[in-house]
Short mmCIF file of C-alpha atoms and ligand atoms in Angstrom, two decimals:
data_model
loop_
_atom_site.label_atom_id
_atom_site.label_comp_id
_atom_site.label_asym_id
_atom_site.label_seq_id
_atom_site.Cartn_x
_atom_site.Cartn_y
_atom_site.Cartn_z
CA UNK A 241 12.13 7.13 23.78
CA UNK A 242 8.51 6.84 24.44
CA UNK A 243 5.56 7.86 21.88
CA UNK A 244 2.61 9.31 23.51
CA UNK A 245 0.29 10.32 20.68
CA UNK A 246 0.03 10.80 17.12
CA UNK A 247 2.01 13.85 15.42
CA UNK A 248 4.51 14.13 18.49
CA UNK A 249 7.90 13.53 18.61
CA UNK A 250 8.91 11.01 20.83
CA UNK A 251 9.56 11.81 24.26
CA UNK A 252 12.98 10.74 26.72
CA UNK A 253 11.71 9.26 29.39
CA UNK A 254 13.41 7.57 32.08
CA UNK A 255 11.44 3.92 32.57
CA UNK A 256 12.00 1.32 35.22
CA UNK A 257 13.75 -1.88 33.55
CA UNK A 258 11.03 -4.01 32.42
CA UNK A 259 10.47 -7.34 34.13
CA UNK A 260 10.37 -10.30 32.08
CA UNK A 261 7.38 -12.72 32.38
CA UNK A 262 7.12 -16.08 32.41
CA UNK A 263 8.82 -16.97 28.84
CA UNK A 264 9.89 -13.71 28.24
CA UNK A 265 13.96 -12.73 28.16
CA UNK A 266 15.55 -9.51 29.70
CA UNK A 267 17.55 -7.61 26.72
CA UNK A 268 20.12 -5.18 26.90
CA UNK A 269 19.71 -3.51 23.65
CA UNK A 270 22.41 -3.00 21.71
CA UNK A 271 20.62 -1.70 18.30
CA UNK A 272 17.35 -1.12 17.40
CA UNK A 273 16.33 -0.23 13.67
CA UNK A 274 14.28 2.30 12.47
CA UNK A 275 11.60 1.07 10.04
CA UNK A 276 9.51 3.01 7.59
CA UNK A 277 6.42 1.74 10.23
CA UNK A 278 7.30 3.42 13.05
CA UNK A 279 6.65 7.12 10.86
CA UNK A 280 3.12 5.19 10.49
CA UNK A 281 2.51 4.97 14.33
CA UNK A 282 4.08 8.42 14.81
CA UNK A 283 1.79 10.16 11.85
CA UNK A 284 -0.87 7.49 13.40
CA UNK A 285 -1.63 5.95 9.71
CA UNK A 286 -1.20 2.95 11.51
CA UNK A 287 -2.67 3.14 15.47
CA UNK A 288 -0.53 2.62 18.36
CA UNK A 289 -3.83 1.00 20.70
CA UNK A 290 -2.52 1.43 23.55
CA UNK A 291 -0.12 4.54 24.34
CA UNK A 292 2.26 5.92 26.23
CA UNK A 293 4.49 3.12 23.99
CA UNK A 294 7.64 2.51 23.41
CA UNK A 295 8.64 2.15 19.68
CA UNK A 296 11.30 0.02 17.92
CA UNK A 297 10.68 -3.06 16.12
CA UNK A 298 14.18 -3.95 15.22
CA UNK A 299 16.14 -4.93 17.62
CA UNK A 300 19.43 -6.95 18.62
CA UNK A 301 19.71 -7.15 22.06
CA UNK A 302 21.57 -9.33 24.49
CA UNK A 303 20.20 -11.68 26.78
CA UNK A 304 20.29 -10.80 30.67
CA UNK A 305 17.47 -12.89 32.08
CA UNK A 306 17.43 -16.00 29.57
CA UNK A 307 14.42 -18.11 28.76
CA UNK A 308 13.01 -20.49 26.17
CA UNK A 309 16.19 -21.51 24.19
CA UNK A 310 18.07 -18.44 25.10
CA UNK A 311 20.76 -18.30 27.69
CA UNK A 312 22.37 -15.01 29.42
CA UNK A 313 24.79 -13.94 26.88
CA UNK A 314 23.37 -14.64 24.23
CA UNK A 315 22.42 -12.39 21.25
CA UNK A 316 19.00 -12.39 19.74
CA UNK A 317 17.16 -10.16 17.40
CA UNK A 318 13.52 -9.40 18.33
CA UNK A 319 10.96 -8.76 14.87
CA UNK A 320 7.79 -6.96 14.59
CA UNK A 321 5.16 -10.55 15.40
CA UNK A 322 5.64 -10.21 18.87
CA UNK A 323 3.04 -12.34 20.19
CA UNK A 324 0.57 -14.82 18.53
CA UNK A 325 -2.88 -17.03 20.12
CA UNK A 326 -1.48 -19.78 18.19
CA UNK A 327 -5.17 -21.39 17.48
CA UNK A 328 -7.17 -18.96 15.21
CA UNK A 329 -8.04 -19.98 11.83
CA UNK A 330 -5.02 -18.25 10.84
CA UNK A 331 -2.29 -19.32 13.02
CA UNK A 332 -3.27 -23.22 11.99
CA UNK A 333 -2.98 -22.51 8.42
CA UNK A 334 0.52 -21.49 8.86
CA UNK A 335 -0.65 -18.42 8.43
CA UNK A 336 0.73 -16.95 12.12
CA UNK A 337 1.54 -13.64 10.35
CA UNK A 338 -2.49 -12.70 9.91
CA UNK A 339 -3.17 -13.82 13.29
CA UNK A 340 -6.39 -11.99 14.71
CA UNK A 341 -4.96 -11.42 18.54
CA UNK A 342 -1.76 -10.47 17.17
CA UNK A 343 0.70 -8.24 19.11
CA UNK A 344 3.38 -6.67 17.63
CA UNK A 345 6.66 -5.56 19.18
CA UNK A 346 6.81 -1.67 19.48
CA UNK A 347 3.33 -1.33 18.47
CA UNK A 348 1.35 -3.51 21.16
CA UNK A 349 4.31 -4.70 23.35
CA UNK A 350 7.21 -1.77 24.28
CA UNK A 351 9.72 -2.13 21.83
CA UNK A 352 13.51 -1.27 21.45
CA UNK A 353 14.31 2.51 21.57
CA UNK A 354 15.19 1.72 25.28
CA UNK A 355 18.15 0.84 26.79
CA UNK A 356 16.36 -2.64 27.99
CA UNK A 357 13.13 -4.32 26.94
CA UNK A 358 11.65 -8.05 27.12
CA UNK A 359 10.49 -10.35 24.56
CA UNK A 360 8.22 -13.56 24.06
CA UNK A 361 11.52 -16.36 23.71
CA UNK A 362 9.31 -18.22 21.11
CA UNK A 363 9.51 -15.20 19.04
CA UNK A 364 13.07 -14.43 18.95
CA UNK A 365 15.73 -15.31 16.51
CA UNK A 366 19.47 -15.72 16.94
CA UNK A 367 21.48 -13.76 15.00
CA UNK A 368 23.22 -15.04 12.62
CA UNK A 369 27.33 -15.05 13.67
CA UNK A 370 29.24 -12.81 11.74
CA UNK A 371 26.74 -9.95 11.85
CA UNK A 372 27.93 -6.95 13.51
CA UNK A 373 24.87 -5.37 15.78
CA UNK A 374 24.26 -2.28 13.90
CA UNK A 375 24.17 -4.66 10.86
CA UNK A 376 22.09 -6.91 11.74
CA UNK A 377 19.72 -4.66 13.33
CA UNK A 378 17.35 -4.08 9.79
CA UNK A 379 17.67 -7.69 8.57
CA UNK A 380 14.65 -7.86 11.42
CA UNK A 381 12.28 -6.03 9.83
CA UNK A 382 13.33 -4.41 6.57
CA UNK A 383 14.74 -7.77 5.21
CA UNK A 384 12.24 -10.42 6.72
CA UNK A 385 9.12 -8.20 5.26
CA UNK A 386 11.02 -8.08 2.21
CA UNK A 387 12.31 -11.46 1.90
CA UNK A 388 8.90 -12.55 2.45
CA UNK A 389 7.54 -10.50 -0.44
CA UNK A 390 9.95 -11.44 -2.46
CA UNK A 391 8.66 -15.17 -2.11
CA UNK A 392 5.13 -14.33 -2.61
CA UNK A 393 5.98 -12.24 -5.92
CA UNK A 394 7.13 -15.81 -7.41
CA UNK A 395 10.35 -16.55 -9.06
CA UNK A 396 9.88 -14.21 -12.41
CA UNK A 397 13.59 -13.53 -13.29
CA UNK A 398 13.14 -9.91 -14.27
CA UNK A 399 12.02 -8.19 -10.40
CA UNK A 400 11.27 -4.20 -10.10
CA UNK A 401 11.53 -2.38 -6.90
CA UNK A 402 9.67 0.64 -6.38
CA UNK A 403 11.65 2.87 -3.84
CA UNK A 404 15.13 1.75 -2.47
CA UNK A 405 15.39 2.19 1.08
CA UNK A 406 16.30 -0.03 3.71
CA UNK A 407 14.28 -3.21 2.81
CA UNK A 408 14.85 -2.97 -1.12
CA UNK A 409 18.60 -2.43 -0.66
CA UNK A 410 18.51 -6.12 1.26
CA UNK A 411 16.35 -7.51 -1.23
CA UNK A 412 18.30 -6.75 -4.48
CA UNK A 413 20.97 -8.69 -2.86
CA UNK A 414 19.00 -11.44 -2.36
CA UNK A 415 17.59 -11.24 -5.45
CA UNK A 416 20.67 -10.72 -8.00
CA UNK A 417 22.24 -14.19 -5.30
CA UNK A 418 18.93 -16.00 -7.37
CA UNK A 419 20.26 -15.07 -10.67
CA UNK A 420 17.22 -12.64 -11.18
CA UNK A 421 17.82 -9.12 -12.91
CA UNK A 422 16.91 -6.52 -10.73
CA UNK A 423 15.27 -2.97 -12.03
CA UNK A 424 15.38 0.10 -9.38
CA UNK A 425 12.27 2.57 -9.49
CA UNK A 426 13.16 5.46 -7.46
CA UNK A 427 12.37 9.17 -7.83
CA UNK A 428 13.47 10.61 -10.91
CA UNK A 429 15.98 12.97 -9.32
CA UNK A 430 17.35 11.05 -6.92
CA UNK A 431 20.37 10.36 -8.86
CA UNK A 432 21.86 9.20 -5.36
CA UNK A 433 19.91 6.24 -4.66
CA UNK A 434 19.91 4.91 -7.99
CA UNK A 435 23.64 4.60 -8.25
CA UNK A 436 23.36 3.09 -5.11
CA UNK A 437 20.93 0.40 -6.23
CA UNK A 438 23.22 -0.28 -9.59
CA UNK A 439 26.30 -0.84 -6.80
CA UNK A 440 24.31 -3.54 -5.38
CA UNK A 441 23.67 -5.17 -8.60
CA UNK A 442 20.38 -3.52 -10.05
CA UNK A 443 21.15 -3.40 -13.79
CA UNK A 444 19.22 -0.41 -14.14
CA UNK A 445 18.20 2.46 -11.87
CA UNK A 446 15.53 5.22 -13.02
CA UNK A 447 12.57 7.18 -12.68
CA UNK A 448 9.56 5.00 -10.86
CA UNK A 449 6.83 7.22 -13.15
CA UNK A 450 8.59 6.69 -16.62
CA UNK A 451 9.07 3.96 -19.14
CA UNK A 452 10.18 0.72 -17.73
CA UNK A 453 13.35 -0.36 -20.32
CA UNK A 454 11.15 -4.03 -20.31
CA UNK A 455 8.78 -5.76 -18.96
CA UNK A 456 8.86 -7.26 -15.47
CA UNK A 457 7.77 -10.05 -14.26
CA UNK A 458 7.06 -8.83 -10.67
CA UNK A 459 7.48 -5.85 -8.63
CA UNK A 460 7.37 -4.78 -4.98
CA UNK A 461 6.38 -1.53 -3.68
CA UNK A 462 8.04 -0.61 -0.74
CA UNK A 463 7.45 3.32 -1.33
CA UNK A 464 3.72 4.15 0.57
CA UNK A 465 2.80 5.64 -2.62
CA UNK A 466 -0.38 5.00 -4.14
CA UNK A 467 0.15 6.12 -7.42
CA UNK A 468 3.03 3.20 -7.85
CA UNK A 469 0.45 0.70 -7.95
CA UNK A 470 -0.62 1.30 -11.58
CA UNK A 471 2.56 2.42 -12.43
CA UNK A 472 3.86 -0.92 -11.24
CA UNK A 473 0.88 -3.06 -13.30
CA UNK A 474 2.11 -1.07 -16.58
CA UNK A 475 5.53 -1.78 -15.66
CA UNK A 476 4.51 -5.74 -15.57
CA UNK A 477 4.49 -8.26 -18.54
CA UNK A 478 1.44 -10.38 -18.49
CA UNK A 479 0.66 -12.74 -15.76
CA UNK A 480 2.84 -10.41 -13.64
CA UNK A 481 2.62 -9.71 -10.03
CA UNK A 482 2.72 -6.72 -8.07
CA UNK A 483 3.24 -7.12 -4.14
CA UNK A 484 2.60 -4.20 -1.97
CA UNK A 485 5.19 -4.49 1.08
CA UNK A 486 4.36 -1.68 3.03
CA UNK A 487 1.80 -1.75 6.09
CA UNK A 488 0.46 1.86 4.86
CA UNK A 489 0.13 3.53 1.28
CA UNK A 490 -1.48 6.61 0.52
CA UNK A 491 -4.56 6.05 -1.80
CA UNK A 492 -4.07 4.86 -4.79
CA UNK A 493 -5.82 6.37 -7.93
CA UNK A 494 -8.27 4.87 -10.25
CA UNK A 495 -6.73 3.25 -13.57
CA UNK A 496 -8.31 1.08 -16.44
CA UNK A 497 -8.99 -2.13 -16.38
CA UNK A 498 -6.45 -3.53 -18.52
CA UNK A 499 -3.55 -2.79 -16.62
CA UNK A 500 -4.21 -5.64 -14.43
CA UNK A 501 -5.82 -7.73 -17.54
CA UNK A 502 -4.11 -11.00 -18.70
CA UNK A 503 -3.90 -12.34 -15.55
CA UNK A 504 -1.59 -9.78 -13.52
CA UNK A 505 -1.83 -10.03 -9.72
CA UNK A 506 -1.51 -7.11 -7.04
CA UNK A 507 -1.23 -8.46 -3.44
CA UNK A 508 0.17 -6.93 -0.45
CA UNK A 509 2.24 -8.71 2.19
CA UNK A 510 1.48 -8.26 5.87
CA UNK A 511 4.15 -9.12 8.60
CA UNK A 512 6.01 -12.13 8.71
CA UNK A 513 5.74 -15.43 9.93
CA UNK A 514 8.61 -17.16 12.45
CA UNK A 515 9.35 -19.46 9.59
CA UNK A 516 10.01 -16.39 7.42
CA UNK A 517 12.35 -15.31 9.80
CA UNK A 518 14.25 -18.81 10.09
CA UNK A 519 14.81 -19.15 6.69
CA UNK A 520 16.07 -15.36 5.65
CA UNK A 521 18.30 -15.75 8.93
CA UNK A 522 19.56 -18.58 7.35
CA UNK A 523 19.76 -17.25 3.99
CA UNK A 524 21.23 -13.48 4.62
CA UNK A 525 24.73 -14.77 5.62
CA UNK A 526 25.27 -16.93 2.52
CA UNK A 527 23.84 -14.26 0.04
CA UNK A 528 25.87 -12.30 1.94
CA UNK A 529 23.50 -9.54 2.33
CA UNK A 530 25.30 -7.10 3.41
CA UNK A 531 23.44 -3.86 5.07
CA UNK A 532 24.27 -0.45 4.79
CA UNK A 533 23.47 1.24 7.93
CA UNK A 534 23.33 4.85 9.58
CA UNK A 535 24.00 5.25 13.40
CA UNK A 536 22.22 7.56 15.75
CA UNK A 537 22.04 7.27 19.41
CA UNK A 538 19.08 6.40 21.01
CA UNK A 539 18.23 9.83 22.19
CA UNK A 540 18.28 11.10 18.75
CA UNK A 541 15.86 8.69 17.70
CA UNK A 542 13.39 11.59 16.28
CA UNK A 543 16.20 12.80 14.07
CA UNK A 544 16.53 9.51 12.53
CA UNK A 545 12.99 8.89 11.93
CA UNK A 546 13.17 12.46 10.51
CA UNK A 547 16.11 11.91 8.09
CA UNK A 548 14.13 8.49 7.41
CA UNK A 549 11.21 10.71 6.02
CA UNK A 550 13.50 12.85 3.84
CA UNK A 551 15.52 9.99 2.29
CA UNK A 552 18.65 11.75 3.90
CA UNK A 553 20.30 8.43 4.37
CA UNK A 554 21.40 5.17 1.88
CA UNK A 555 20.61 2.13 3.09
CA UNK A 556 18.88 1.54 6.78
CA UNK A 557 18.67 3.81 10.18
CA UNK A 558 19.89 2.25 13.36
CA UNK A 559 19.04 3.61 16.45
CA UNK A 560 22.35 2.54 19.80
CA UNK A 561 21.46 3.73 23.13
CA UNK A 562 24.64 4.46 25.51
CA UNK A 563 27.35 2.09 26.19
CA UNK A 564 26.68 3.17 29.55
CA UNK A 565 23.82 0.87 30.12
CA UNK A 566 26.10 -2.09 30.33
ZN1 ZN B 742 9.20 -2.66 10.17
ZN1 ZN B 743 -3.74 -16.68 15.71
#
């Protein structure tokens, strides 16, 4: 499924199976999420620089051609940092994530709404055993961004999250495993998600623009909703911080000064580093985080993405293309 250009659907295409380069490893794809990103690059919030492209940022594949530490056979999961210089001023900080030449996988490099794509070996992680494809499939995006959020909100105990889709329904797991107490901001209605969130251990569920029932110590936005950035600083005791996790927001309105007073922080997060993804690999097994996923096949990847922007589904999107591809 190929995008072309902003405000299109994606288009079935029928592409020649990519050839791998020199460190690069053939993938049969066997799921590829759908992540809140990709309705960026479709809406083109976020620019796609070089279309046609093909989306998918997600993805557990298995390996045809191997290379790097990865043999034929084996499974891998392929993230959004696709490819790095290694030597900018970021990348030697440790800092790999806000690397200037930067490609990312289904952005800059064809991703995995395909029955086969290819991917830098250094950039790949195994998947952790015991993770069934579809399951694994949005621990690549939705749970490393998150996890990775999560660590640069600190280690407050009590943690908001402001919408609960796919990454925040990863990351209250993780975060009730650390003994923190988790408060769910969703849409006031949407009765729906917050029982969901109170299933997965959120002692409290409710409306994002009300009353917080205390005062938090941090809170991530995963909604790309302006207006939940001051509504998150009210929502957060002194010295709190607010991490924006999303790689797009709509604008976000003018408030008074003292909501951020007494030292509150707001931040965003951008990408994620390969170390990021070693250690929530690691982690997301023992939590056990475990995901709650939606199937489509690959052709169907605009209805997905669709259902995505409606909140239609709990949990995470995973896109399957046909068995036949084996
Ligand atoms: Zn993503
Ligand atoms: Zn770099």
């Amino acid at each position: 499924m190929v995008f072309e250009a902003p405000g299109r659907p994606l288009v079935a295409a029928d592409l020649a199976r990519p050839e791998p380069a020199e460190g690069q490893v053939l993938l049969r794809v066997l799921a590829c999420g759908v992540c809140r990103t990709d309705l960026h690059l479709l809406d083109g919030e976020v620019d796609v620089p070089h279309p046609p492209r093909v989306l998918g940022h997600q993805i557990v594949g298995e390996v045809i051609e191997g290379a790097g530490d990865f043999e034929p056979g084996a499974r891998v999961g392929v993230p959004w940092l696709g490819w790095t210089d290694g030597t900018c001023r970021f990348c030697t900080r440790g800092l790999e994530n806000l690397c200037v030449e930067a490609r990312f996988t289904g952005r800059d490099i064809d991703g995995g709404y395909a029955e086969y794509t290819v991917a830098d070996a250094r950039f790949c992680f195994p998947i952790p055993e015991g993770y069934p494809d579809l399951q694994a499939a949005p621990l690549l995006c939705a749970g490393l961004i998150g996890y990775r959020a999560l660590g640069l909100a600190g280690d407050g105990e009590r943690l908001g999250l402001y919408g609960f889709g796919a990454s925040a329904h990863i990351i209250c797991q993780v975060a009730v495993s650390q003994g923190r107490r988790v408060f769910a901001f969703t849409r006031g209605d949407d009765t729906d998600t917050q029982a969901f969130a109170r299933e997965l251990g959120a002692e409290w569920a409710g409306d994002s623009l009300g009353p917080a029932p205390e005062p938090l110590d941090a809170a991530l936005i995963f909604a790309p909703v302006g207006p939940l950035v001051p509504a998150a600083l009210r929502a957060t005791d002194r010295a709190g911080v607010v991490v924006c996790a999303g790689i797009h927001m709509s604008d976000i309105p003018s408030f008074p000064y003292e909501v951020l007073w007494e030292e509150r922080v707001l931040r965003s997060v951008a990408n994620l580093t390969r170390r990021d993804g070693a250690e929530f690999l690691a982690l997301a097994p023992r939590v056990p985080v475990r995901t709650e996923v939606t199937e489509y096949p690959l052709e169907r990847a605009n209805d997905a993405l669709e259902d995505l922007r409606a909140g239609r589904f709990r949990g995470a999107a995973v896109v399957v293309p046909p068995r036949s591809s084996a």
